[in-house]
Amino acid sequence: MSQRSTISYFLESIILSVLGLAVAFFLGFQSGGMSGALAFLLTTTLLACLETSVSLDNAVVNATVLRVMTPFWRIMFLTVGIAIAVFGMRILFPILIISVAGNMEFGQAWLIATTRPEEYRHIMEGSHLGIMGFGGTFLLMVALTYFLNKEKETHWLPVVEKMLIKVGGVDNAAASMAIGLVMATTMFIPSTEKYVFLISSLSGFAVHALIDVLKHVVGGGDIATVAGRNGLVGFLYLEVLDSSFSFDGVVAAFAITNKFWLIAIGLGIGALFVRSMTVYLVEKGTLEQYKYLEPAAFWAIGFLVLVMFMSAAGHHLPGGEVTTGLASMVILGAGVLTSVIQKRIEDRLRECRQDRG
């Protein structure tokens, strides 16, 4: 277990966050003087806090895979991976969406995103359905693969989770459940938009299936086992997983602001802290200390999938990202609390056995 101080894990993220907030302050000052600077600073900070809170379960799931990867692939995750997460998903990805959705060149899409905020918001919100379909279906398959795994031994909600394991003994159980949920969601989507949701959901399903194929090519097993055997497959899995988590945040950010650079900086700061949290969880052995934290994270993913599919069907939670973030924190907090209680019970039973012996 690492002897590093807690703050050392987050030091780089803190420094880069300060730089990012300084840029937001400067942009605001140019736009509207001191009042504009403070408004930009507050907006960016709010976006960063929301992205971090919503993605806590992402950090836990990342840690389950990263802890078995070699030092080389951990470094890749913290260098190339963070570049993809911050620059790829928070800057280039929105531009590509505008380019594809608007059937325009990348340069024109860049101009719209950076200089025409209302048009930028309109195009991004118009792509909401496809983004929710892809991200929601991929995350759904991630959660189902975990809960239907017959080799899963730790059960946080034993009645439900043991039943899911029995269901997992049926051929193609995860695929059948995912397709059923996607089709059920489609029933609540207007007929003119069903095709977009179905195609995007199929794409999310196909990407997860492709990763599953890669897992079997390198020897099979769950993703943690495969990642320990082949770091590249684990790295690809983590990047797609991170991307799926970020989809919701990129679109939901427009409920707070339509300014491209503020969204990019705020969500980028959140991505930095998720990376730092992941490394902290791995090197501090947190998953081993709190046995129910991992299943709690996958239940939080299930909740996020429900929110994304509800959003695709036109039903939004009151409070939006704030509610989603708080719910994720409550679920993870419950996982930690029950882990502590269970450990105390087990320690007490062990002491009783020793006294009798």
Coordinates of C-alpha atoms in Angstrom, one line a residue:
M1 CA 0.0 0.0 0.0
S2 CA 1.4 3.5 -0.9
Q3 CA 2.8 5.8 1.8
R4 CA 2.2 8.9 -0.3
S5 CA 0.2 11.6 1.4
T6 CA -3.4 12.1 0.1
I7 CA -2.8 15.6 -1.2
S8 CA 0.1 14.4 -3.4
Y9 CA -2.3 12.4 -5.5
F10 CA -4.3 15.5 -6.3
L11 CA -1.5 18.0 -6.5
E12 CA -1.2 18.1 -10.3
S13 CA -4.9 18.2 -10.7
I14 CA -5.1 21.1 -8.3
I15 CA -2.4 23.1 -10.1
L16 CA -3.9 22.5 -13.6
S17 CA -7.4 23.4 -12.2
V18 CA -6.1 26.7 -10.8
L19 CA -4.6 27.4 -14.3
G20 CA -7.9 26.5 -15.9
L21 CA -9.9 28.7 -13.5
A22 CA -7.4 31.6 -14.2
V23 CA -8.1 31.2 -17.9
A24 CA -11.9 31.3 -17.2
F25 CA -11.4 34.4 -15.0
F26 CA -9.4 36.1 -17.8
L27 CA -12.0 35.3 -20.5
G28 CA -14.7 36.7 -18.2
F29 CA -12.8 39.8 -17.5
Q30 CA -12.4 40.4 -21.2
S31 CA -16.1 39.8 -21.8
G32 CA -17.6 41.9 -19.0
G33 CA -15.0 43.3 -16.6
M34 CA -14.8 42.1 -13.0
S35 CA -18.4 41.0 -12.8
G36 CA -18.0 39.0 -15.9
A37 CA -14.8 37.4 -14.5
L38 CA -16.5 36.4 -11.3
A39 CA -19.5 35.0 -13.2
F40 CA -17.2 32.9 -15.5
L41 CA -15.2 31.7 -12.5
L42 CA -18.3 30.6 -10.7
T43 CA -19.8 28.9 -13.7
T44 CA -16.6 26.9 -14.4
T45 CA -16.2 25.9 -10.8
L46 CA -19.8 24.7 -10.7
L47 CA -19.3 22.6 -13.9
A48 CA -16.1 21.1 -12.4
C49 CA -17.8 20.2 -9.2
L50 CA -20.8 18.6 -11.0
E51 CA -18.6 16.6 -13.3
T52 CA -16.5 15.3 -10.5
S53 CA -19.5 14.3 -8.3
V54 CA -21.3 12.6 -11.2
S55 CA -18.1 10.7 -12.2
L56 CA -17.1 9.3 -8.7
D57 CA -18.5 5.9 -9.7
N58 CA -16.4 6.2 -12.9
A59 CA -13.3 6.5 -10.7
V60 CA -14.2 3.4 -8.7
V61 CA -14.9 1.3 -11.8
N62 CA -11.6 2.6 -13.4
A63 CA -9.7 1.5 -10.3
T64 CA -11.1 -2.1 -10.5
V65 CA -9.3 -2.4 -13.8
L66 CA -6.3 -0.1 -13.3
R67 CA -5.1 -2.0 -10.2
V68 CA -4.2 -5.1 -12.2
M69 CA -2.5 -3.2 -15.0
T70 CA 1.3 -2.9 -15.3
P71 CA 3.1 0.4 -14.4
F72 CA 3.5 1.1 -18.1
W73 CA -0.2 1.0 -18.8
R74 CA -0.9 3.0 -15.7
I75 CA 1.4 5.7 -17.0
M76 CA -0.4 5.5 -20.4
F77 CA -3.7 6.0 -18.6
L78 CA -2.4 9.1 -16.8
T79 CA -0.8 10.7 -19.9
V80 CA -2.3 9.6 -23.2
G81 CA -5.6 8.8 -21.4
I82 CA -6.0 12.2 -19.8
A83 CA -5.2 13.8 -23.1
I84 CA -8.1 11.9 -24.7
A85 CA -10.4 12.6 -21.7
V86 CA -9.7 16.3 -21.6
F87 CA -8.8 17.4 -25.1
G88 CA -10.5 14.6 -27.0
M89 CA -13.9 14.3 -25.2
R90 CA -14.3 17.9 -23.9
I91 CA -12.9 19.9 -26.8
L92 CA -12.7 17.8 -30.1
F93 CA -15.8 15.6 -29.5
P94 CA -18.3 18.4 -29.3
I95 CA -16.8 19.9 -32.5
L96 CA -17.1 16.6 -34.3
I97 CA -20.7 16.3 -33.2
I98 CA -21.5 19.7 -34.7
S99 CA -19.5 18.9 -37.8
V100 CA -21.5 15.6 -38.4
A101 CA -24.9 16.9 -37.2
G102 CA -24.6 20.0 -39.3
N103 CA -22.9 18.4 -42.3
M104 CA -20.1 21.0 -42.3
E105 CA -16.3 21.1 -42.3
F106 CA -14.4 20.9 -39.0
G107 CA -13.3 24.5 -39.3
Q108 CA -16.8 25.8 -39.7
A109 CA -17.9 23.7 -36.7
W110 CA -15.1 25.1 -34.6
L111 CA -16.2 28.6 -35.5
I112 CA -19.8 27.9 -34.5
A113 CA -18.7 26.4 -31.2
T114 CA -16.4 29.2 -30.2
T115 CA -18.2 32.2 -31.5
R116 CA -21.9 31.4 -31.8
P117 CA -23.0 30.0 -28.5
E118 CA -26.7 29.8 -29.2
E119 CA -26.2 27.9 -32.4
Y120 CA -23.7 25.7 -30.6
R121 CA -26.3 24.9 -27.9
H122 CA -29.0 24.2 -30.4
I123 CA -26.9 21.7 -32.4
M124 CA -25.6 19.9 -29.3
E125 CA -29.0 19.6 -27.7
G126 CA -30.3 18.3 -31.0
S127 CA -27.7 15.5 -30.8
H128 CA -28.9 14.6 -27.2
L129 CA -30.9 11.5 -28.2
G130 CA -28.0 9.8 -30.1
I131 CA -25.5 10.6 -27.3
M132 CA -27.8 9.2 -24.6
G133 CA -28.5 6.0 -26.7
F134 CA -24.8 5.2 -27.2
G135 CA -23.5 6.1 -23.8
G136 CA -26.5 4.6 -22.0
T137 CA -26.4 1.3 -23.8
F138 CA -22.6 0.9 -23.4
L139 CA -22.8 1.6 -19.6
L140 CA -25.8 -0.7 -19.4
M141 CA -23.8 -3.6 -20.8
V142 CA -20.9 -2.7 -18.4
A143 CA -23.3 -3.0 -15.4
L144 CA -25.0 -6.1 -16.6
T145 CA -21.7 -7.9 -17.4
Y146 CA -20.7 -7.2 -13.8
F147 CA -23.9 -8.3 -12.1
L148 CA -24.5 -11.4 -14.3
N149 CA -21.0 -12.7 -13.8
K150 CA -21.2 -16.2 -12.3
E151 CA -17.8 -15.8 -10.6
K152 CA -18.8 -12.7 -8.7
E153 CA -18.4 -13.4 -5.0
T154 CA -19.1 -10.1 -3.2
H155 CA -22.8 -9.2 -3.0
W156 CA -23.8 -5.8 -1.6
L157 CA -27.6 -6.4 -2.1
P158 CA -27.5 -10.2 -1.8
V159 CA -31.1 -11.0 -2.6
V160 CA -31.1 -9.0 -5.9
E161 CA -27.5 -9.7 -6.9
K162 CA -27.7 -13.5 -6.3
M163 CA -30.8 -13.6 -8.4
L164 CA -29.0 -11.7 -11.2
I165 CA -26.2 -14.2 -11.1
K166 CA -28.8 -17.0 -11.6
V167 CA -30.1 -15.1 -14.6
G168 CA -26.5 -14.8 -15.9
G169 CA -26.5 -18.6 -16.3
V170 CA -28.9 -18.2 -19.3
D171 CA -27.2 -17.8 -22.7
N172 CA -27.0 -14.2 -23.9
A173 CA -28.7 -12.9 -20.8
A174 CA -26.9 -9.5 -20.8
A175 CA -27.7 -8.9 -24.5
S176 CA -31.3 -9.9 -24.1
M177 CA -31.9 -7.7 -21.1
A178 CA -30.1 -4.7 -22.8
I179 CA -32.1 -5.1 -26.0
G180 CA -35.3 -5.4 -24.0
L181 CA -34.6 -2.2 -22.0
V182 CA -33.6 -0.3 -25.2
M183 CA -36.8 -1.4 -27.0
A184 CA -38.9 -0.5 -23.9
T185 CA -37.3 3.0 -23.9
T186 CA -38.0 3.4 -27.7
M187 CA -41.7 3.0 -27.1
F188 CA -41.7 6.4 -25.3
I189 CA -39.7 8.2 -28.0
P190 CA -41.5 10.0 -30.9
S191 CA -41.7 7.9 -34.1
T192 CA -39.6 10.5 -36.0
E193 CA -36.7 10.0 -33.5
K194 CA -36.8 6.3 -32.8
Y195 CA -34.3 5.5 -35.6
V196 CA -31.7 7.8 -34.2
F197 CA -32.0 6.3 -30.7
L198 CA -32.0 2.7 -32.0
I199 CA -28.9 3.2 -34.2
S200 CA -26.9 5.0 -31.5
S201 CA -27.9 2.3 -29.0
L202 CA -26.9 -0.4 -31.4
S203 CA -23.5 1.3 -31.8
G204 CA -23.0 1.4 -28.0
F205 CA -23.9 -2.3 -27.9
A206 CA -21.5 -3.1 -30.8
V207 CA -18.5 -1.3 -29.2
H208 CA -19.0 -3.3 -26.0
A209 CA -19.3 -6.5 -28.1
L210 CA -16.0 -5.6 -29.9
I211 CA -14.2 -5.2 -26.5
D212 CA -15.7 -8.5 -25.5
V213 CA -14.2 -10.1 -28.6
L214 CA -10.8 -8.6 -27.8
K215 CA -11.1 -10.0 -24.3
H216 CA -11.6 -13.5 -25.7
V217 CA -8.8 -13.1 -28.2
V218 CA -6.3 -12.5 -25.4
G219 CA -7.6 -15.4 -23.3
G220 CA -11.0 -14.6 -21.9
G221 CA -12.2 -13.8 -18.4
D222 CA -13.7 -10.7 -16.9
I223 CA -12.2 -7.3 -17.9
A224 CA -10.0 -7.0 -14.8
T225 CA -8.4 -10.4 -15.5
V226 CA -7.9 -9.5 -19.2
A227 CA -6.5 -6.1 -18.3
G228 CA -3.9 -7.7 -16.1
R229 CA -3.0 -10.0 -19.0
N230 CA -3.2 -7.4 -21.8
G231 CA -2.8 -3.8 -20.9
L232 CA -3.9 -2.5 -24.3
V233 CA -7.3 -4.1 -24.0
G234 CA -7.7 -2.7 -20.5
F235 CA -6.7 0.8 -21.7
L236 CA -9.2 0.7 -24.6
Y237 CA -11.9 -0.4 -22.2
L238 CA -11.2 2.4 -19.8
E239 CA -11.1 5.0 -22.5
V240 CA -14.5 3.9 -23.9
L241 CA -15.9 3.7 -20.4
D242 CA -14.7 7.3 -19.6
S243 CA -16.2 8.5 -22.9
S244 CA -19.5 7.0 -22.1
F245 CA -19.6 8.6 -18.7
S246 CA -18.6 12.0 -20.2
F247 CA -21.4 12.0 -22.8
D248 CA -24.1 13.0 -20.3
G249 CA -22.0 15.7 -18.8
V250 CA -21.1 17.3 -22.2
V251 CA -24.8 17.7 -23.1
A252 CA -26.1 18.5 -19.5
A253 CA -23.6 21.3 -19.2
F254 CA -25.8 23.4 -21.5
A255 CA -28.3 23.7 -18.6
I256 CA -25.6 25.9 -17.0
T257 CA -23.9 27.7 -19.9
N258 CA -23.5 27.6 -23.6
K259 CA -20.0 29.0 -23.7
F260 CA -17.7 26.4 -25.3
W261 CA -14.5 27.2 -23.4
L262 CA -16.2 27.3 -20.0
I263 CA -17.7 23.9 -20.6
A264 CA -14.4 22.5 -21.8
I265 CA -12.4 23.9 -18.9
G266 CA -15.0 22.9 -16.2
L267 CA -15.5 19.4 -17.5
G268 CA -11.8 19.0 -18.1
I269 CA -11.1 19.8 -14.5
G270 CA -13.6 17.2 -13.5
A271 CA -11.8 14.6 -15.7
L272 CA -8.5 15.5 -14.1
F273 CA -9.8 14.8 -10.6
V274 CA -11.5 11.6 -11.7
R275 CA -8.0 10.4 -12.9
S276 CA -6.4 11.4 -9.6
M277 CA -9.1 9.7 -7.6
T278 CA -8.7 6.5 -9.6
V279 CA -4.9 6.4 -8.9
Y280 CA -5.6 7.2 -5.2
L281 CA -8.1 4.3 -4.9
V282 CA -5.6 1.9 -6.6
E283 CA -2.5 2.8 -4.6
K284 CA -4.2 3.2 -1.2
G285 CA -6.0 -0.1 -1.6
T286 CA -9.3 1.5 -1.0
L287 CA -11.3 -1.2 -2.9
E288 CA -9.8 -3.8 -0.6
Q289 CA -10.6 -1.8 2.5
Y290 CA -14.2 -1.2 1.5
K291 CA -15.5 -4.4 0.0
Y292 CA -18.9 -3.0 -1.0
L293 CA -17.6 0.1 -2.7
E294 CA -17.1 -1.8 -6.1
P295 CA -20.7 -3.2 -6.3
A296 CA -22.1 0.1 -5.1
A297 CA -20.3 1.8 -8.0
F298 CA -21.9 -0.5 -10.5
W299 CA -25.3 0.2 -8.9
A300 CA -24.6 3.9 -9.4
I301 CA -23.9 3.1 -13.1
G302 CA -27.2 1.4 -13.3
F303 CA -28.9 4.6 -11.9
L304 CA -27.0 6.7 -14.4
V305 CA -28.2 4.5 -17.2
L306 CA -31.8 4.9 -16.0
V307 CA -31.4 8.6 -15.9
M308 CA -29.9 8.6 -19.5
F309 CA -32.7 6.5 -20.9
M310 CA -35.4 8.5 -19.1
S311 CA -33.8 11.7 -20.6
A312 CA -33.8 10.1 -24.1
A313 CA -37.6 9.5 -23.6
G314 CA -38.1 13.1 -22.6
H315 CA -38.3 12.7 -18.8
H316 CA -35.7 14.6 -16.9
L317 CA -34.9 14.4 -13.2
P318 CA -35.6 17.6 -11.2
G319 CA -32.3 19.3 -10.6
G320 CA -30.6 17.5 -13.5
E321 CA -26.9 17.0 -13.0
V322 CA -27.1 18.1 -9.4
T323 CA -29.6 15.3 -8.5
T324 CA -27.6 12.7 -10.5
G325 CA -24.3 13.7 -8.8
L326 CA -25.9 13.7 -5.3
A327 CA -27.5 10.3 -6.0
S328 CA -24.2 8.8 -7.0
M329 CA -22.5 10.2 -3.9
V330 CA -25.3 8.7 -1.7
I331 CA -25.0 5.3 -3.3
L332 CA -21.2 5.2 -3.0
G333 CA -21.4 6.6 0.5
A334 CA -23.8 3.8 1.4
G335 CA -21.3 1.3 0.0
V336 CA -18.5 2.7 2.2
L337 CA -20.7 2.8 5.3
T338 CA -22.0 -0.8 4.9
S339 CA -18.4 -1.9 4.3
V340 CA -17.2 -0.4 7.5
I341 CA -20.1 -2.0 9.4
Q342 CA -19.5 -5.4 7.8
K343 CA -15.8 -5.2 8.7
R344 CA -16.6 -4.4 12.3
I345 CA -19.0 -7.4 12.5
E346 CA -16.4 -9.7 10.9
D347 CA -13.7 -8.5 13.3
R348 CA -15.9 -9.0 16.3
L349 CA -16.8 -12.5 15.2
R350 CA -13.1 -13.3 14.7
E351 CA -12.3 -12.0 18.2
C352 CA -15.1 -14.2 19.6
R353 CA -13.7 -17.3 17.9
Q354 CA -10.2 -16.5 19.2
D355 CA -11.5 -16.1 22.7
R356 CA -13.3 -19.4 22.5
G357 CA -10.2 -21.1 21.2

